Amino acid sequence: MLTELRIAGFGGQGVILAAHIIGNAITLVEKGYATMTQNYGPEARGGAASAALVLSDEPVLYPYLTRPDILIAMSLEAYTRYGPEVKEGGFLLVEEDLVQLDALPQVPKCKIYGIPATRFAEELGKKMVLNVIMVGFFSAITKAVSPEACRAGVEHEVPKRFLDLNVKAFNKGYEYGLELLTHQGERTHPGEEMIPGLELENHTK
Amino acid sequence: MHAEKESVLTGTHFINGDTACCEGLLAAGAKFAAGYPITPSTEVVERFAQRAPTVGGLFIQMEDELAASITLQGMVWAGQKSFTVTSGPGYSLMMEHIGYAAMTETPCVFVDVQRGGPSTGLPTLPAQGDMMQARFGSHGDYSTISLVPNSPQECFDLSVKALNLAEKFRVPVMFMMDECVGHMTEKVVIPEAEEIEVQPRRRTSKKPDEYLAYEVGEDLVPEMAHAGEGYGLYVTGLTHDKKGYPLMNPKQQRELVTRLFEKISRAADELTIVEADGVEGADVVVVSYGITSRVAMRAVHLAREKGLKVGSLRLICVWPFPEKLIRELAPKVKALIMPELNMGQVVIELERFAAGRTKVISVPHPGGTVHDPLEILEAIERGAQ
Amino acid sequence: MSTLIEPTALTNPVEKVLRNDRIPTIWCPGCGLGTTVNSFAYALMASGADLKKTAIVSGIGCSGRVSGYVALDSFHTTHGRAIPFATGLKLANPELTVVVYSGDGDLTSIGGNHLIHAARRNMDILVVCVNNMIYAMTGGQAAATTPGAATSTTTPYGSFEPELNIPQLVDAAGACYVARWTAFHVKQLEKSMTEALKKKGFRFIEVLSPCPTLYGRRNGYADGLAQMKEYKEMAKVKNGAPTYEVAITHGQPIIVGKFVDRDRPDYLTLMRSQLGAHYHEVAEVGVGCGDESEGKEGCCSC
Ligand code: SF4
């Protein structure tokens, strides 16, 4: 199984750290393989940030993404730029306060889930942890990496003095994701009306 | 001898190739280095600047690559293991001192994280366009060793090997990474210090009055003494005699330059470092190195799925070129395919040693990204016909 | 072929500092280089430096050959790069006394950038720059130090560039010790070299030296002696002279003396005081990228 994942947002959101947490989780805990690449070019200036991960149960040969199975979009630009690349039937996870889905002429044909991660992060007292909330959300929704492995990844990557906060952040995202999955279709959460993935899931199979 | 515990970051990590390369050089015993920042190699020295003081060493950022590439040689002659790191334009500037290291037999490692060129080219994107420069870049004739890693894990493993080979043969070893491998993050396992074999400096056991700096034994590699040890060293880039004294005549030139070549060519077997996969009985063999070997392997898998008998031969040590291996392999296959992220450099050597006994198909690529595996597959199919 | 000199009861007092098996030198009769080396040899002995722990580094050129005649650890490096090589030696073994001995073209032109930065870093080395105002080894081409009106093989009509005031340059860059003498001032030079050898930090001594073969003859000096005479007549000792006033101008007095003598912490001293307790201690090193990696996303493209 080969899964291609892109995490994108703007500088300061911790895109690379999020990718590192997932990479650690896969390689160090789940004994899988992960290859992470980044954009270093001039397009990486001006605030855009993006990381690409190829996750696999055998050694990764081709290092780059062909078409991502999963996109975690933490900014509008990330969504408009990378949204169209996502495979049909793949996952699109968005920071719902920052991403307006209709900003693209055609909403990607994939399972779309939103989370108000920035707001949650602010509630936890530090805007910085939005990336870890997104990782929790990603783990819950896609099941690509187990929450235990992700938590270990967080532990590996985050300085000790911030560990508690980050684990809380992860749990917040994870629990929100699970809840969203159980209440799919119900409008119990503020972001959900954006696109509760269900119909699209049926649509694309 | 094995690595010093305090220099080795034993454990399993998720780090990029540049970082892994730095850790490898540290593990191999380098505590001192000089450099000059240049994308995409800078992370190696940034890391080293952070790490070196913790092991009693230091990193100095010099005013340019010319300075960095000779400061490190001062460090070596003062008794330390050392290296420098650069990329494209910086590598060009370092050429003179690669020649100086070859001539004075200064053991050291030059890391080149290759990016697209010529000139400023593509600072943040990969290429393998410096391969011939690694072999022939400095003026005059010399022979050296070039290792090419294809993953962050190998950036660690092979940078240890690079420094070991440098010490063993007293040559500047070229560690030819590329932007993709350098910036790519993967799992890297760093073993315990006791499991890492380290080649100690080949120091003379002779007393100063009986020591000749360039007297050699069986393997043609002289034993070294350092500044400050009372040997009254004389080190020069001029053609020199056994004492190290300038002696500039055709006879001495022949003796010295021949030896500089022979100390490497005699070790051809040891320096044939390749990874073969399904080469036995294959109709077509894809010969590749560095990041391209991974993409080539994908193409090999695709070809095998199509029922083709395809092997992969990965050159881990590109220079010296595995002449004997290619001479023997060529008559056994229908074609040798060589994809590289340049317009066809190492393939020239491949053709030379295949010597018309098989088809050689070059799959050039100007760099900026890696090959599309389908391009290589297409070449395999052509070769198999 | 070297001439065999019969050993006599009289031995050269500086013999133990020289590589006698390399002598005679390749230098021309009347060349000032040997004279400067003589002063240097006396200075080495007078300074009390441990000769076994003293290294001499040269670049390329007639002056670049000095390293090969002195019985120390001798490094004859590449053109212009003696200073960075010396930097490496010093950093990797701080116990060494490191001297760079080279020419004006080597140190100030092709190696000018290294000169500036070694002075700025206050690298603990002594640099002796023999200024013969010409590229001699290559046959008499103009240097950055060739005085305006003088001719050379590449400036047959005279040079159109003002010459470099080297003491001013190294002073501005932060050298701890700056002096200028000529090959005529052997005693002062020796004293200055001795003093500089004992001092810490980046030390610089310029020595004007006749090159009768390639500079003198072309510019109206009959031989080395004629240039020496000019040094004697034109030199004016002005210790402490502001270095912006010591440029060498044709027909004007040659200002010599010790211009700068100051103390400031050298590179290694500063490093040790700044790293303090952290030095040698294994500090915690984050293997991941953590927060700082965000900076790298904007990583430069040049
Ligand atoms: S050419 Fe000039 S500098 Fe060189 S040795 Fe002769 S006199 Fe001296």
Short mmCIF file of N, CA and C in Angstrom, two decimals, chain B residues 224-276:
data_model
loop_
_atom_site.label_atom_id
_atom_site.label_comp_id
_atom_site.label_asym_id
_atom_site.label_seq_id
_atom_site.Cartn_x
_atom_site.Cartn_y
_atom_site.Cartn_z
N MET B 224 51.56 9.34 7.66
CA MET B 224 51.48 10.78 7.88
C MET B 224 52.07 11.21 9.23
N ALA B 225 52.60 12.43 9.25
CA ALA B 225 52.95 13.10 10.52
C ALA B 225 52.25 14.46 10.49
N HIS B 226 52.08 15.05 11.65
CA HIS B 226 51.33 16.30 11.72
C HIS B 226 52.23 17.48 12.10
N ALA B 227 51.73 18.66 11.82
CA ALA B 227 52.43 19.86 12.26
C ALA B 227 52.51 19.85 13.79
N GLY B 228 53.63 20.31 14.32
CA GLY B 228 53.75 20.41 15.77
C GLY B 228 54.27 19.16 16.44
N GLU B 229 54.60 18.15 15.63
CA GLU B 229 55.09 16.90 16.23
C GLU B 229 56.60 16.76 16.10
N GLY B 230 57.24 17.80 15.57
CA GLY B 230 58.70 17.79 15.51
C GLY B 230 59.28 17.12 14.27
N TYR B 231 58.45 16.89 13.25
CA TYR B 231 58.94 16.21 12.05
C TYR B 231 59.51 17.17 11.01
N GLY B 232 59.32 18.46 11.21
CA GLY B 232 59.79 19.40 10.22
C GLY B 232 59.23 19.10 8.84
N LEU B 233 57.94 18.99 8.76
CA LEU B 233 57.28 18.62 7.51
C LEU B 233 57.55 19.63 6.41
N TYR B 234 57.52 19.15 5.20
CA TYR B 234 57.56 20.05 4.04
C TYR B 234 56.46 19.57 3.11
N VAL B 235 55.40 20.35 3.04
CA VAL B 235 54.26 19.95 2.22
C VAL B 235 54.10 20.98 1.11
N THR B 236 54.07 20.53 -0.11
CA THR B 236 53.95 21.46 -1.22
C THR B 236 53.09 20.89 -2.34
N GLY B 237 52.44 21.77 -3.05
CA GLY B 237 51.67 21.37 -4.23
C GLY B 237 52.55 21.19 -5.46
N LEU B 238 53.83 21.53 -5.32
CA LEU B 238 54.77 21.29 -6.43
C LEU B 238 55.08 19.80 -6.50
N THR B 239 55.48 19.36 -7.65
CA THR B 239 55.97 17.98 -7.77
C THR B 239 57.15 17.82 -6.80
N HIS B 240 57.09 16.76 -6.00
CA HIS B 240 58.05 16.65 -4.90
C HIS B 240 58.63 15.26 -4.79
N ASP B 241 59.71 15.18 -4.04
CA ASP B 241 60.36 13.87 -3.83
C ASP B 241 59.84 13.23 -2.54
N LYS B 242 60.49 12.17 -2.12
CA LYS B 242 60.01 11.42 -0.95
C LYS B 242 60.03 12.25 0.33
N LYS B 243 60.97 13.21 0.37
CA LYS B 243 61.03 14.08 1.54
C LYS B 243 59.92 15.10 1.54
N GLY B 244 59.31 15.26 0.39
CA GLY B 244 58.31 16.32 0.23
C GLY B 244 58.92 17.55 -0.40
N TYR B 245 60.22 17.51 -0.67
CA TYR B 245 60.90 18.67 -1.26
C TYR B 245 60.55 18.80 -2.74
N PRO B 246 60.39 20.05 -3.19
CA PRO B 246 60.13 20.24 -4.61
C PRO B 246 61.22 19.59 -5.45
N LEU B 247 60.81 18.83 -6.45
CA LEU B 247 61.76 18.23 -7.38
C LEU B 247 61.03 18.18 -8.70
N MET B 248 61.33 19.15 -9.53
CA MET B 248 60.50 19.31 -10.70
C MET B 248 61.22 18.89 -11.96
N ASN B 249 61.06 17.63 -12.28
CA ASN B 249 61.60 17.14 -13.54
C ASN B 249 60.70 16.00 -14.02
N PRO B 250 60.84 15.62 -15.29
CA PRO B 250 59.92 14.62 -15.86
C PRO B 250 59.98 13.29 -15.12
N LYS B 251 61.14 12.92 -14.63
CA LYS B 251 61.28 11.63 -13.95
C LYS B 251 60.46 11.62 -12.66
N GLN B 252 60.60 12.69 -11.89
CA GLN B 252 59.89 12.76 -10.63
C GLN B 252 58.39 12.88 -10.85
N GLN B 253 58.03 13.64 -11.88
CA GLN B 253 56.62 13.79 -12.24
C GLN B 253 56.02 12.41 -12.54
N ARG B 254 56.75 11.64 -13.33
CA ARG B 254 56.26 10.30 -13.68
C ARG B 254 56.10 9.44 -12.43
N GLU B 255 57.10 9.49 -11.59
CA GLU B 255 57.07 8.64 -10.40
C GLU B 255 55.89 9.01 -9.49
N LEU B 256 55.73 10.32 -9.29
CA LEU B 256 54.69 10.78 -8.36
C LEU B 256 53.28 10.57 -8.92
N VAL B 257 53.04 11.06 -10.11
CA VAL B 257 51.69 11.00 -10.66
C VAL B 257 51.27 9.55 -10.89
N THR B 258 52.21 8.73 -11.33
CA THR B 258 51.88 7.31 -11.52
C THR B 258 51.45 6.69 -10.20
N ARG B 259 52.19 7.04 -9.15
CA ARG B 259 51.82 6.47 -7.85
C ARG B 259 50.46 6.96 -7.38
N LEU B 260 50.17 8.25 -7.61
CA LEU B 260 48.87 8.78 -7.19
C LEU B 260 47.74 8.04 -7.89
N PHE B 261 47.97 7.62 -9.12
CA PHE B 261 46.95 6.82 -9.82
C PHE B 261 46.93 5.39 -9.30
N GLU B 262 48.12 4.85 -9.16
CA GLU B 262 48.20 3.42 -8.83
C GLU B 262 47.68 3.08 -7.44
N LYS B 263 47.81 4.01 -6.51
CA LYS B 263 47.33 3.66 -5.17
C LYS B 263 45.82 3.43 -5.20
N ILE B 264 45.15 4.06 -6.16
CA ILE B 264 43.71 3.83 -6.32
C ILE B 264 43.45 2.62 -7.22
N SER B 265 44.13 2.54 -8.35
CA SER B 265 43.82 1.47 -9.30
C SER B 265 44.16 0.09 -8.72
N ARG B 266 45.15 0.02 -7.86
CA ARG B 266 45.47 -1.27 -7.23
C ARG B 266 44.35 -1.76 -6.32
N ALA B 267 43.56 -0.82 -5.85
CA ALA B 267 42.48 -1.20 -4.92
C ALA B 267 41.16 -1.33 -5.66
N ALA B 268 41.23 -1.57 -6.98
CA ALA B 268 40.01 -1.59 -7.80
C ALA B 268 38.94 -2.52 -7.24
N ASP B 269 39.37 -3.68 -6.73
CA ASP B 269 38.35 -4.62 -6.24
C ASP B 269 37.65 -4.07 -5.01
N GLU B 270 38.45 -3.56 -4.10
CA GLU B 270 37.87 -2.99 -2.88
C GLU B 270 36.95 -1.81 -3.21
N LEU B 271 37.29 -1.09 -4.26
CA LEU B 271 36.53 0.11 -4.60
C LEU B 271 35.42 -0.16 -5.62
N THR B 272 35.23 -1.42 -5.96
CA THR B 272 34.06 -1.77 -6.76
C THR B 272 32.92 -1.97 -5.77
N ILE B 273 32.17 -0.92 -5.57
CA ILE B 273 31.09 -0.98 -4.58
C ILE B 273 29.78 -0.77 -5.33
N VAL B 274 29.04 -1.84 -5.50
CA VAL B 274 27.80 -1.77 -6.28
C VAL B 274 26.70 -2.54 -5.55
N GLU B 275 25.48 -2.32 -5.99
CA GLU B 275 24.36 -3.11 -5.48
C GLU B 275 23.69 -3.73 -6.70
N ALA B 276 23.70 -5.04 -6.78
CA ALA B 276 23.14 -5.71 -7.95
C ALA B 276 21.82 -6.36 -7.58
#
